[in-house]
Coordinates of N, CA and C in Angstrom, one line a residue:
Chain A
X86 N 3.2 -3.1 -14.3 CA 2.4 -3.5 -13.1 C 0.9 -3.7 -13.4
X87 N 0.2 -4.1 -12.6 CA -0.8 -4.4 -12.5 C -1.8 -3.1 -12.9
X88 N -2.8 -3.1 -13.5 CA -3.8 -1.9 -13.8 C -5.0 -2.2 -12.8
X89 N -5.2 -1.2 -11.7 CA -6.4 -1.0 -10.6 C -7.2 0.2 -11.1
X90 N -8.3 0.2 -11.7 CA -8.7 1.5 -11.4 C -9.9 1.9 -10.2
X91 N -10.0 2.6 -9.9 CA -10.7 3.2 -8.9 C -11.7 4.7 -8.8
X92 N -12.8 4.5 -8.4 CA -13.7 5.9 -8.8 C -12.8 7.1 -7.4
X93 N -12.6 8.1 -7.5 CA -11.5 8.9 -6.9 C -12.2 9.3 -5.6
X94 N -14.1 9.7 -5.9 CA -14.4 10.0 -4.6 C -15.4 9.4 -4.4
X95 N -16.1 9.7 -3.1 CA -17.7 9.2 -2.7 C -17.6 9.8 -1.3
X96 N -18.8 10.0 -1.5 CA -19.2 11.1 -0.5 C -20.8 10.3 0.0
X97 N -21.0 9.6 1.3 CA -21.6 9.1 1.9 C -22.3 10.0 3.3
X98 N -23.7 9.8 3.7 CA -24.6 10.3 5.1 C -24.0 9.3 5.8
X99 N -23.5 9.6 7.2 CA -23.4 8.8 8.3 C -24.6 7.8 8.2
X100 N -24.0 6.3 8.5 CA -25.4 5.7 8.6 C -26.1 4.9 8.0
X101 N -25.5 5.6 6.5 CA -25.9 4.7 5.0 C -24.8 4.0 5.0
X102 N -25.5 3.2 3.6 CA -24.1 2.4 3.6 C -22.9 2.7 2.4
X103 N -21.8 2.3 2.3 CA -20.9 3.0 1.3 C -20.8 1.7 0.5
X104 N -20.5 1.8 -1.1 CA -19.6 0.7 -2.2 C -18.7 1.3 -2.8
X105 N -17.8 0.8 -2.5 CA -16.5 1.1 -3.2 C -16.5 0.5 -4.0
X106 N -15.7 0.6 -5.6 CA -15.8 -0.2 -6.5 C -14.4 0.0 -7.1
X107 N -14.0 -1.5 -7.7 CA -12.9 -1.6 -8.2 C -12.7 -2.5 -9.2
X108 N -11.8 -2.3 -10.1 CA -11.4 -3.3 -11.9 C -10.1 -3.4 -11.7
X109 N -9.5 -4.6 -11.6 CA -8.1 -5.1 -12.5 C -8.1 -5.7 -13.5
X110 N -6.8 -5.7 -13.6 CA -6.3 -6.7 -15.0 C -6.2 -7.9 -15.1
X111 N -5.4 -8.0 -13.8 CA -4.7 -9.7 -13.6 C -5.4 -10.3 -13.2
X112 N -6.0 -11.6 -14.3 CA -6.6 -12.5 -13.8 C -6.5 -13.6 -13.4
X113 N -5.0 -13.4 -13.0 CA -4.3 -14.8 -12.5 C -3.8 -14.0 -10.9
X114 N -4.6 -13.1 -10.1 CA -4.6 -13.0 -8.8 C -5.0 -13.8 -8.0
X115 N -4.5 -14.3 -6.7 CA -5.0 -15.3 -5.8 C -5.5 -14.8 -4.9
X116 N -5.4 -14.0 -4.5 CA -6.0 -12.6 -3.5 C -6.0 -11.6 -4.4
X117 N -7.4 -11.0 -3.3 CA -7.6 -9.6 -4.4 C -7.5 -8.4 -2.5
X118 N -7.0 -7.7 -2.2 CA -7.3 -7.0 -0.8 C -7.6 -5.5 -1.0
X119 N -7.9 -5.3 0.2 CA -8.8 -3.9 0.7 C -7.8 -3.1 1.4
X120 N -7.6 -1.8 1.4 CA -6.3 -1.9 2.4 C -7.3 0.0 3.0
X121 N -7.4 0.3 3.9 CA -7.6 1.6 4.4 C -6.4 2.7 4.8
X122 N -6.4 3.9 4.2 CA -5.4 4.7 4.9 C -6.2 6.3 5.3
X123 N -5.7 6.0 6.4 CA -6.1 7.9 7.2 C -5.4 8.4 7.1
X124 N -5.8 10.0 6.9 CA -4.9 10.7 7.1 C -3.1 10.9 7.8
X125 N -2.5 10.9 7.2 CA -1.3 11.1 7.6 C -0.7 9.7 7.8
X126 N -1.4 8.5 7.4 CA -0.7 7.1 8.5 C -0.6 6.4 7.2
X127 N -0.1 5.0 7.2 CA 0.1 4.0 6.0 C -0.7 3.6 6.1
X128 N -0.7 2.5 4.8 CA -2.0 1.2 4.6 C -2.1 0.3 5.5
X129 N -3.4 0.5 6.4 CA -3.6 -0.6 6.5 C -4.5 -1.7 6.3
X130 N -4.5 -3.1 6.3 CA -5.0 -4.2 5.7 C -6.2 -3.8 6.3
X131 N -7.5 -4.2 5.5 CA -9.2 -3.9 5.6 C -9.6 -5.8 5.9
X132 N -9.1 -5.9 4.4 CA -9.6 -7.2 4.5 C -9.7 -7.9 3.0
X133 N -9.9 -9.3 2.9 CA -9.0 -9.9 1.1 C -10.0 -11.3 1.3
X134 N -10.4 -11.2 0.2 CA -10.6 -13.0 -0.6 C -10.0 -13.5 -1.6
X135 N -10.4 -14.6 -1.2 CA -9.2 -15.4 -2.1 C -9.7 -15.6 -3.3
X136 N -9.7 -15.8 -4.6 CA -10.0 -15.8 -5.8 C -11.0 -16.5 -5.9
X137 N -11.2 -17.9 -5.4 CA -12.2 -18.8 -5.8 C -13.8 -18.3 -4.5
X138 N -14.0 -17.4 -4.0 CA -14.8 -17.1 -3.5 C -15.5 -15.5 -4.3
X139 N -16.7 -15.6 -4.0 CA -17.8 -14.5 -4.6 C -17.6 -13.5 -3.6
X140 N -18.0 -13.9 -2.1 CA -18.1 -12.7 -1.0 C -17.6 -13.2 -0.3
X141 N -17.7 -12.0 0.3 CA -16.9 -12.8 1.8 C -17.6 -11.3 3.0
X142 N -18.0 -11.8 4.3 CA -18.1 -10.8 4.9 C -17.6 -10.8 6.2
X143 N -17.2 -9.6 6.5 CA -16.2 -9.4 7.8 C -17.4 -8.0 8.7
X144 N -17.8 -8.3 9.6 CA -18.5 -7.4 10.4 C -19.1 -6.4 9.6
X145 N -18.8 -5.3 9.6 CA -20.1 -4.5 8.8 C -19.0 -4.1 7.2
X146 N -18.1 -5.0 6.9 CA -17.6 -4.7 5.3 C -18.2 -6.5 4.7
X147 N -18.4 -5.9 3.4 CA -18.7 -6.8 2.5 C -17.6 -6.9 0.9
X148 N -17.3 -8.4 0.8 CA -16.5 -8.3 -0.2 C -17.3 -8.6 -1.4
X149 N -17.7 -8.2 -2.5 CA -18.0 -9.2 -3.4 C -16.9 -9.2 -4.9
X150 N -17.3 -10.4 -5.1 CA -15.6 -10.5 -6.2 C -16.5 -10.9 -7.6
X151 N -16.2 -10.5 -8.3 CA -17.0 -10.9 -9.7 C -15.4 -11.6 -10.7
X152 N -15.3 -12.3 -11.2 CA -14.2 -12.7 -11.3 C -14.4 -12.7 -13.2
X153 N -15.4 -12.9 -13.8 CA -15.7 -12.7 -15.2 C -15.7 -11.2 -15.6
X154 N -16.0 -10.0 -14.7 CA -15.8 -8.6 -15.1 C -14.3 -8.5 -14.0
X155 N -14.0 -8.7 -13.6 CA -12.5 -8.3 -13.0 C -13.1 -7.2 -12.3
X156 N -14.1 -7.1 -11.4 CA -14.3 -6.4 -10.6 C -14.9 -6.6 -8.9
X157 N -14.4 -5.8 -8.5 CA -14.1 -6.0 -7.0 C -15.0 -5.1 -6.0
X158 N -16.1 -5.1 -5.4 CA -16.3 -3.7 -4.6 C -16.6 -4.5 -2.9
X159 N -16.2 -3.2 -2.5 CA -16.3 -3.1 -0.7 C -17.5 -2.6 -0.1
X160 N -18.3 -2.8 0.5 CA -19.5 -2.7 1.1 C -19.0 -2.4 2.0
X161 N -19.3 -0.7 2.7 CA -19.6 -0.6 4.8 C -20.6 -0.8 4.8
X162 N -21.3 -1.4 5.9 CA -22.9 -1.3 6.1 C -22.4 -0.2 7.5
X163 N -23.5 1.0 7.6 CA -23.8 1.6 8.9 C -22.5 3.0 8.9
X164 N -22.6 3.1 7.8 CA -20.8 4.3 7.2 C -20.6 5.0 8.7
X165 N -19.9 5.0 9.6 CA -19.5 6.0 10.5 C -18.4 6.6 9.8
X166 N -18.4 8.0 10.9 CA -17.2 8.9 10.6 C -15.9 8.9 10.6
X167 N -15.4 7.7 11.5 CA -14.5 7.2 11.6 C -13.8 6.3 10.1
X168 N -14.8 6.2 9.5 CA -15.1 5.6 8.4 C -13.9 5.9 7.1
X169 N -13.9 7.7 7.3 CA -13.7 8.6 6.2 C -12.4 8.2 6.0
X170 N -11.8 8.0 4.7 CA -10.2 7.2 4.6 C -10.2 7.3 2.8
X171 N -9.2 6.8 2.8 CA -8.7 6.8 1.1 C -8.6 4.9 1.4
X172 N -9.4 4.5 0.2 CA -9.7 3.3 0.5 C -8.8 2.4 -1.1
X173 N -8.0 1.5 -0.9 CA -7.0 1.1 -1.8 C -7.6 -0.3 -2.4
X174 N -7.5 -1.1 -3.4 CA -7.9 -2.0 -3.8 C -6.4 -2.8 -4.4
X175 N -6.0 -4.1 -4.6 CA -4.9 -4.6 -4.7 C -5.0 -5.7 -5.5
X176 N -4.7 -6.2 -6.3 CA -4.1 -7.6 -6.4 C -3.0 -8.3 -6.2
X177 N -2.9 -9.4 -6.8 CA -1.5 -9.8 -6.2 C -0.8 -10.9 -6.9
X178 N -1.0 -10.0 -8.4 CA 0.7 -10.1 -9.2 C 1.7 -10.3 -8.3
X179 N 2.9 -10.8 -9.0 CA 4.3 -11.4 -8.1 C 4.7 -9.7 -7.3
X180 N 5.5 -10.0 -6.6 CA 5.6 -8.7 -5.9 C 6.6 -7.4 -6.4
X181 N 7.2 -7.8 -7.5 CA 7.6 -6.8 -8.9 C 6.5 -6.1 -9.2
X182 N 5.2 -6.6 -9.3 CA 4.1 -6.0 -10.1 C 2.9 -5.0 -8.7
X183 N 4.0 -5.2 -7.6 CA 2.2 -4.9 -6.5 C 2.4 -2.9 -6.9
X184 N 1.1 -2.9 -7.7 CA 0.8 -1.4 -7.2 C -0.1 -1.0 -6.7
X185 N -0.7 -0.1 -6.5 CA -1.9 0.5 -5.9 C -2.7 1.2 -6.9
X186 N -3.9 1.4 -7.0 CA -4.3 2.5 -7.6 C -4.0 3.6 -7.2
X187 N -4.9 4.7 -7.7 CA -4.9 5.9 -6.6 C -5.7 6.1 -5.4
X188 N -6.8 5.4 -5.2 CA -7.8 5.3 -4.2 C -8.7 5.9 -4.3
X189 N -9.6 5.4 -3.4 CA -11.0 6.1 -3.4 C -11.0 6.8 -2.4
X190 N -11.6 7.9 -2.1 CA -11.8 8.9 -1.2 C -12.8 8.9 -0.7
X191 N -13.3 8.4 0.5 CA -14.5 8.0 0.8 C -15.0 9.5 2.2
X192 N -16.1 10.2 1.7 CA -16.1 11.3 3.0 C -17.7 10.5 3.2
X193 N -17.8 10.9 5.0 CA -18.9 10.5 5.5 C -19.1 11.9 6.3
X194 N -20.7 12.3 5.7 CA -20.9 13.7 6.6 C -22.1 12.9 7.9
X195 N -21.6 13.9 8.6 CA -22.6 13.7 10.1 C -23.8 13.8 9.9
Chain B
X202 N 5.6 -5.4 20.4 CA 5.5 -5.7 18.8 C 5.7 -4.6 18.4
X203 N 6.4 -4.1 17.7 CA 6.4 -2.6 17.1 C 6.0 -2.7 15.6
X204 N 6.1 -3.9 15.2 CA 5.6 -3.4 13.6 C 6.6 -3.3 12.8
X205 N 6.0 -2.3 11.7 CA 7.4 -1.5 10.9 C 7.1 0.0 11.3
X206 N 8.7 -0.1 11.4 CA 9.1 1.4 11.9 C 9.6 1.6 11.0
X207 N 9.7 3.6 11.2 CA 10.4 4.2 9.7 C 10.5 5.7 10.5
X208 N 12.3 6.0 10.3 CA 12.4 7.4 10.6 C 13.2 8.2 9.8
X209 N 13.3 9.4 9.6 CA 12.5 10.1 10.7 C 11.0 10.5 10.2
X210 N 10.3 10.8 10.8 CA 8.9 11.0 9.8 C 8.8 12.4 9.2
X211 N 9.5 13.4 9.2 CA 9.7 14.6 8.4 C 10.9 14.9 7.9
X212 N 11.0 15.2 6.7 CA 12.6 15.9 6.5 C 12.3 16.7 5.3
X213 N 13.2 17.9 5.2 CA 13.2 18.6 4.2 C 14.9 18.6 3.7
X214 N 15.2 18.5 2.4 CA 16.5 18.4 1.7 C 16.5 19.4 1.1
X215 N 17.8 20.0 0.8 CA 17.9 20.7 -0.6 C 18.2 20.2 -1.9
X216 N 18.1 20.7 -2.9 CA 18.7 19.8 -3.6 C 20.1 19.4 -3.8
X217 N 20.1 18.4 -4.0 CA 22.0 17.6 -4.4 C 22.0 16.7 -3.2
X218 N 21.2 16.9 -1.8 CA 21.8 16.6 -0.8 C 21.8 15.0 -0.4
X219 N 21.9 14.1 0.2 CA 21.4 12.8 0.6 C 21.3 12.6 1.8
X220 N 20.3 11.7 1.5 CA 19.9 11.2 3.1 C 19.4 9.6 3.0
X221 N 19.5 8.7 3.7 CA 18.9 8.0 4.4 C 17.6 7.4 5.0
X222 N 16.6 7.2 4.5 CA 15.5 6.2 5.3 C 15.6 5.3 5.8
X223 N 15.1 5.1 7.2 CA 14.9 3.8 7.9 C 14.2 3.1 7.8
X224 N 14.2 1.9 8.0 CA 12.9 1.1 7.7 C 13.9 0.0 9.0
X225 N 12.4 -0.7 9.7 CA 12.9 -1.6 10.4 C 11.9 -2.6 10.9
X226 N 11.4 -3.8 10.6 CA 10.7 -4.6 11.0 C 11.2 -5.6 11.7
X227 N 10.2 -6.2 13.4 CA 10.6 -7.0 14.0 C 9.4 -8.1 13.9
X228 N 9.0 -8.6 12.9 CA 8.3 -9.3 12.6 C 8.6 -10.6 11.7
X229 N 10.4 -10.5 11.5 CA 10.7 -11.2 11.5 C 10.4 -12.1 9.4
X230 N 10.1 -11.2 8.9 CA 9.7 -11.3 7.7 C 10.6 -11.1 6.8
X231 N 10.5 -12.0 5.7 CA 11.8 -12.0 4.9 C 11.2 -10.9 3.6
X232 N 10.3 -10.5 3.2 CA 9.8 -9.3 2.0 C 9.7 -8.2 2.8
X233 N 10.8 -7.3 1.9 CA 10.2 -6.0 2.4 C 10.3 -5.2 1.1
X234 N 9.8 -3.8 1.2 CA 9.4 -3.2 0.2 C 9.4 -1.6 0.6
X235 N 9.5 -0.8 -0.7 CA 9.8 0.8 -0.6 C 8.8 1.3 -1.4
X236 N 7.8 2.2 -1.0 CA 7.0 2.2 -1.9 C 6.9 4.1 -1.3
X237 N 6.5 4.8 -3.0 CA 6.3 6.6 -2.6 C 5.0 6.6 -2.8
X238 N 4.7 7.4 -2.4 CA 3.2 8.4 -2.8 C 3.3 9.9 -2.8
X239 N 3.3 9.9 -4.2 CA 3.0 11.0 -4.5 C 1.5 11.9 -4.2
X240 N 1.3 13.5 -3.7 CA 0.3 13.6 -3.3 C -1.1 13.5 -4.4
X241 N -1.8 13.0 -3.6 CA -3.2 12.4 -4.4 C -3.2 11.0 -5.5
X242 N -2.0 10.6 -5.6 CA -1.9 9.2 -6.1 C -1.6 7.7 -5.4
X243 N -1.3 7.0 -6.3 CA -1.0 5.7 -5.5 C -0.3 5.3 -5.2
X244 N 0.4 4.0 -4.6 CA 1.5 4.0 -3.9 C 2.3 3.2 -5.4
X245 N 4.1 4.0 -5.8 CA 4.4 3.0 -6.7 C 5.7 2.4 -5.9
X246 N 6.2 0.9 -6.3 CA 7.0 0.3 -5.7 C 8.3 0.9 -6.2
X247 N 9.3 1.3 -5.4 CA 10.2 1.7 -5.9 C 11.9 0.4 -5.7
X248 N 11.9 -0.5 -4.7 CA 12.6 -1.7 -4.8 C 12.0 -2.4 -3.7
X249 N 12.1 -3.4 -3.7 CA 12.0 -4.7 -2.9 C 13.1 -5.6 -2.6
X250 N 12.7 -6.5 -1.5 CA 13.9 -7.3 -0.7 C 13.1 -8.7 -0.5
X251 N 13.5 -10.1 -0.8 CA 13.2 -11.2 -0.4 C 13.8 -12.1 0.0
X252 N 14.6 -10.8 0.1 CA 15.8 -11.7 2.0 C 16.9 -10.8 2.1
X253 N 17.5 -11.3 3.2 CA 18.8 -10.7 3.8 C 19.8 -10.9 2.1
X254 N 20.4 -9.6 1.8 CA 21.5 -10.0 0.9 C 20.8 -10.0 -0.3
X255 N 19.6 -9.6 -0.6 CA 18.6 -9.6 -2.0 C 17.6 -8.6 -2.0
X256 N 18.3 -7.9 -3.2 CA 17.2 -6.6 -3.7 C 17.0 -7.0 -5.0
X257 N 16.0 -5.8 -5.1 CA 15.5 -5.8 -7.1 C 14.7 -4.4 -6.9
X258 N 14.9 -4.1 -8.3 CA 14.0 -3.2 -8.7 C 12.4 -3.1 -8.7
X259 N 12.0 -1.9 -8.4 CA 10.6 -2.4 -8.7 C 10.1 -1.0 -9.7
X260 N 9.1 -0.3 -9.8 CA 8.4 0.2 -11.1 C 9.2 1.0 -10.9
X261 N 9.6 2.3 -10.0 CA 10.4 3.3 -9.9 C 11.4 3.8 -9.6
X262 N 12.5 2.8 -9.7 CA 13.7 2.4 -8.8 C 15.1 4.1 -8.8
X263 N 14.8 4.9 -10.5 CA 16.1 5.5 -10.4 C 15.7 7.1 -9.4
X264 N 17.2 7.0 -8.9 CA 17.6 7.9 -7.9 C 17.6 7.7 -6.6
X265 N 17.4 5.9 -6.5 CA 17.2 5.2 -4.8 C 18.4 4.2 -5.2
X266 N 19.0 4.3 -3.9 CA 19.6 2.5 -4.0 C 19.1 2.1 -2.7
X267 N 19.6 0.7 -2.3 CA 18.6 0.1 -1.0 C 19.6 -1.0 -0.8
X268 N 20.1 -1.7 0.2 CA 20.4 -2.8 0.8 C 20.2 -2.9 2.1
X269 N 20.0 -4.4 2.0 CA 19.8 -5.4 3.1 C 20.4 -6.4 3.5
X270 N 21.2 -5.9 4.6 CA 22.2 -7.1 5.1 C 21.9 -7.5 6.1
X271 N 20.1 -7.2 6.9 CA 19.9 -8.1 8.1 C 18.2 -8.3 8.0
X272 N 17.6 -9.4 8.1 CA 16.3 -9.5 7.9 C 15.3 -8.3 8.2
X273 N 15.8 -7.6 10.0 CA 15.0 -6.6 10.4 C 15.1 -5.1 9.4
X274 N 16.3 -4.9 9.0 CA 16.7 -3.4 8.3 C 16.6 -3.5 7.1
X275 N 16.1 -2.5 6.2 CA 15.6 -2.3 4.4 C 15.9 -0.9 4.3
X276 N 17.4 -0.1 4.7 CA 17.5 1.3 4.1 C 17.2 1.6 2.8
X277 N 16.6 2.9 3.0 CA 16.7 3.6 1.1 C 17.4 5.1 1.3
X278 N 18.5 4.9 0.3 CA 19.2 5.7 -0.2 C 19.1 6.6 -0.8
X279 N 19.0 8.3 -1.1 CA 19.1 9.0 -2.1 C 19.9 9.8 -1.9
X280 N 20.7 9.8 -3.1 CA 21.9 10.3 -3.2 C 22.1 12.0 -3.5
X281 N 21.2 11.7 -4.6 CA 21.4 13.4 -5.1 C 20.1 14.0 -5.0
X282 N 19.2 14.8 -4.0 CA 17.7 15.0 -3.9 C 17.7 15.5 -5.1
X283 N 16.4 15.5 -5.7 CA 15.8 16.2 -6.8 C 14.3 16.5 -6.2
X284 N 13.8 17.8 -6.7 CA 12.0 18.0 -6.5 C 11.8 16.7 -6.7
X285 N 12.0 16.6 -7.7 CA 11.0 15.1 -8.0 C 11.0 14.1 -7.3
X286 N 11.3 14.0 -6.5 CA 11.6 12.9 -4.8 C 10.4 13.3 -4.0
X287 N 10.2 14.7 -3.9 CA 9.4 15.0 -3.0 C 8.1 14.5 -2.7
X288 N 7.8 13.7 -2.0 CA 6.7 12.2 -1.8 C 6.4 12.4 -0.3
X289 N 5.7 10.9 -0.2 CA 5.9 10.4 1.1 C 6.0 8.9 0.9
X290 N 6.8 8.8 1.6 CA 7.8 7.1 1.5 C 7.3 6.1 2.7
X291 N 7.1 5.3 2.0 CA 6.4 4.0 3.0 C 7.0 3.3 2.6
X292 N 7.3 2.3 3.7 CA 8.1 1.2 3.8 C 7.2 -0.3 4.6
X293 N 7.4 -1.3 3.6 CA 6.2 -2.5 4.3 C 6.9 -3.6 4.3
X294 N 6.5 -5.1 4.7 CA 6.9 -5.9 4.8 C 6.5 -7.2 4.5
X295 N 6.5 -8.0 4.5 CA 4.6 -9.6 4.4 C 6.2 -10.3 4.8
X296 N 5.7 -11.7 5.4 CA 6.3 -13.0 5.3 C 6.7 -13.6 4.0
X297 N 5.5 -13.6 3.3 CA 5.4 -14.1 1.5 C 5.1 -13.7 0.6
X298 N 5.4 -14.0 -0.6 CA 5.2 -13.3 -1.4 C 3.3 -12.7 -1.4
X299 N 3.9 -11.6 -2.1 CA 2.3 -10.8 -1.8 C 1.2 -11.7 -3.0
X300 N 0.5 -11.7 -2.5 CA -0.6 -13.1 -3.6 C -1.0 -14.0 -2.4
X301 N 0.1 -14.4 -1.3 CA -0.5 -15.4 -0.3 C -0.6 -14.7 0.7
X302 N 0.1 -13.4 1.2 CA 0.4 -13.0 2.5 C 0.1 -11.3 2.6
X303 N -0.3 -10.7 3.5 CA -0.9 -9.3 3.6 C 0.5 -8.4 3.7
X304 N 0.5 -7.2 3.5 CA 1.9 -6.2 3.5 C 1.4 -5.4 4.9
X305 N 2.7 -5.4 5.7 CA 2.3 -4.1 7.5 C 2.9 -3.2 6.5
X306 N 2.2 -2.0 6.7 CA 3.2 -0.7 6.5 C 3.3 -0.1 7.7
X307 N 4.8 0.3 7.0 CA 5.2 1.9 8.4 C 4.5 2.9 8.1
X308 N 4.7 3.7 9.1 CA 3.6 5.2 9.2 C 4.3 6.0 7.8
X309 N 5.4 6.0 7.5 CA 5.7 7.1 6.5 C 6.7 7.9 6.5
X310 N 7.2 8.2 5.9 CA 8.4 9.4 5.9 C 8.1 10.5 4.9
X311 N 7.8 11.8 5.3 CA 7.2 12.9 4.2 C 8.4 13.2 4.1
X312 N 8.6 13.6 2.9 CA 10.2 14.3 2.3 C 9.8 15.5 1.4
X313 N 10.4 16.2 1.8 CA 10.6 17.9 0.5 C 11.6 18.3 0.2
X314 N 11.8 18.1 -1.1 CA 12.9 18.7 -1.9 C 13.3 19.9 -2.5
X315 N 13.7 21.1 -1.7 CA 13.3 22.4 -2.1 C 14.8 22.6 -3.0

């Protein structure tokens, strides 16, 4: 499968902003996505660009895609508490190859 | 809309025993997928479906079997529990292949194999 790696935690002030950061392998992804999971629940979709774009931004997340280092990071601007999640990074190898990293652990204190 | 559903969301097995996961999407999607997490790791695929009547393996496949004989249903099988099962099982779905199209996951099924 695909190789994602991921920094395990980060620990963010309410308010600031968080970067998540992420490296694959496959440089023949057409999408790269964001996926959020809380406690106890499955992944769900954050948000994805398509390969031939740099950033992309969705309300207060930022994508940016570096496509010569194979790296990927997620911008919150304004980190709330709600915030706090294990945050997953993806490519999208044929669907034989979809794995996940292990995620990033993102804590936001009050 | 319900999504994908998956029950039951707790079970504890002993070992040898078998059981059944549900999985059930009404979204009408022809990919579905089985994927565990182990605690503090990632999700790995254990088989996939890209239609009614078609499975395959995916990274983790032994000690599961899976069929699909209706677009909405993607059971997973384990026959003989082992500890090493003991996960939590998610079950997803996309229209297309993953590269064009996003995966819904179900909430999960925690499993323990004592």
């Amino acid at each position: 499968g695909e190789d994602v790696e991921q920094s395990l935690f980060l620990s963010v002030r309410e308010g600031d902003s968080s970067v998540i950061n992420c490296t694959y392998t496959d440089s023949s992804s057409t999408y790269l996505y964001w996926y959020k999971q809380e406690p106890g629940a499955g992944l769900q979709l954050l948000t994805y660009i398509f390969s031939n774009m740099d950033m992309k931004q969705d309300q207060r997340l930022t994508v940016l895609l570096n496509k010569k280092d194979k790296h990927l990071s997620l911008r919150i601007a304004d980190t709330q508490t709600g915030d706090s999640a294990i945050y997953f990074c993806r490519g999208s190898g044929g669907y034989q190859k979809v794995t996940f990293g292990i995620g990033t652990k993102l804590q936001v204190i009050p | 809309n319900a999504g994908v559903t998956q029950t039951p969301k707790f079970r504890i097995l002993k070992i040898g025993q078998s059981m059944t996961l549900q999985c059930t999407q009404d979204m009408n999607h022809n990919y579905m997928y089985w994927y565990r997490q182990d605690p503090g790791m990632g999700l790995k695929l254990i088989y996939y479906s890209v239609g009614a009547g078609i499975t395959d393996k995916g990274e983790v496949p032994n000690g599961y079997n899976v069929s699909r004989s209706t677009t909405e249903d993607f059971p997973l099988r384990l026959e003989l529990a082992a500890p090493s099962q003991t996960s939590v099982y998610f079950c997803a779905s996309s229209y297309k292949v993953p590269g064009t199209d996003t995966q819904y996951f179900g909430p999960g099924t925690r499993l323990t194999v004592l």
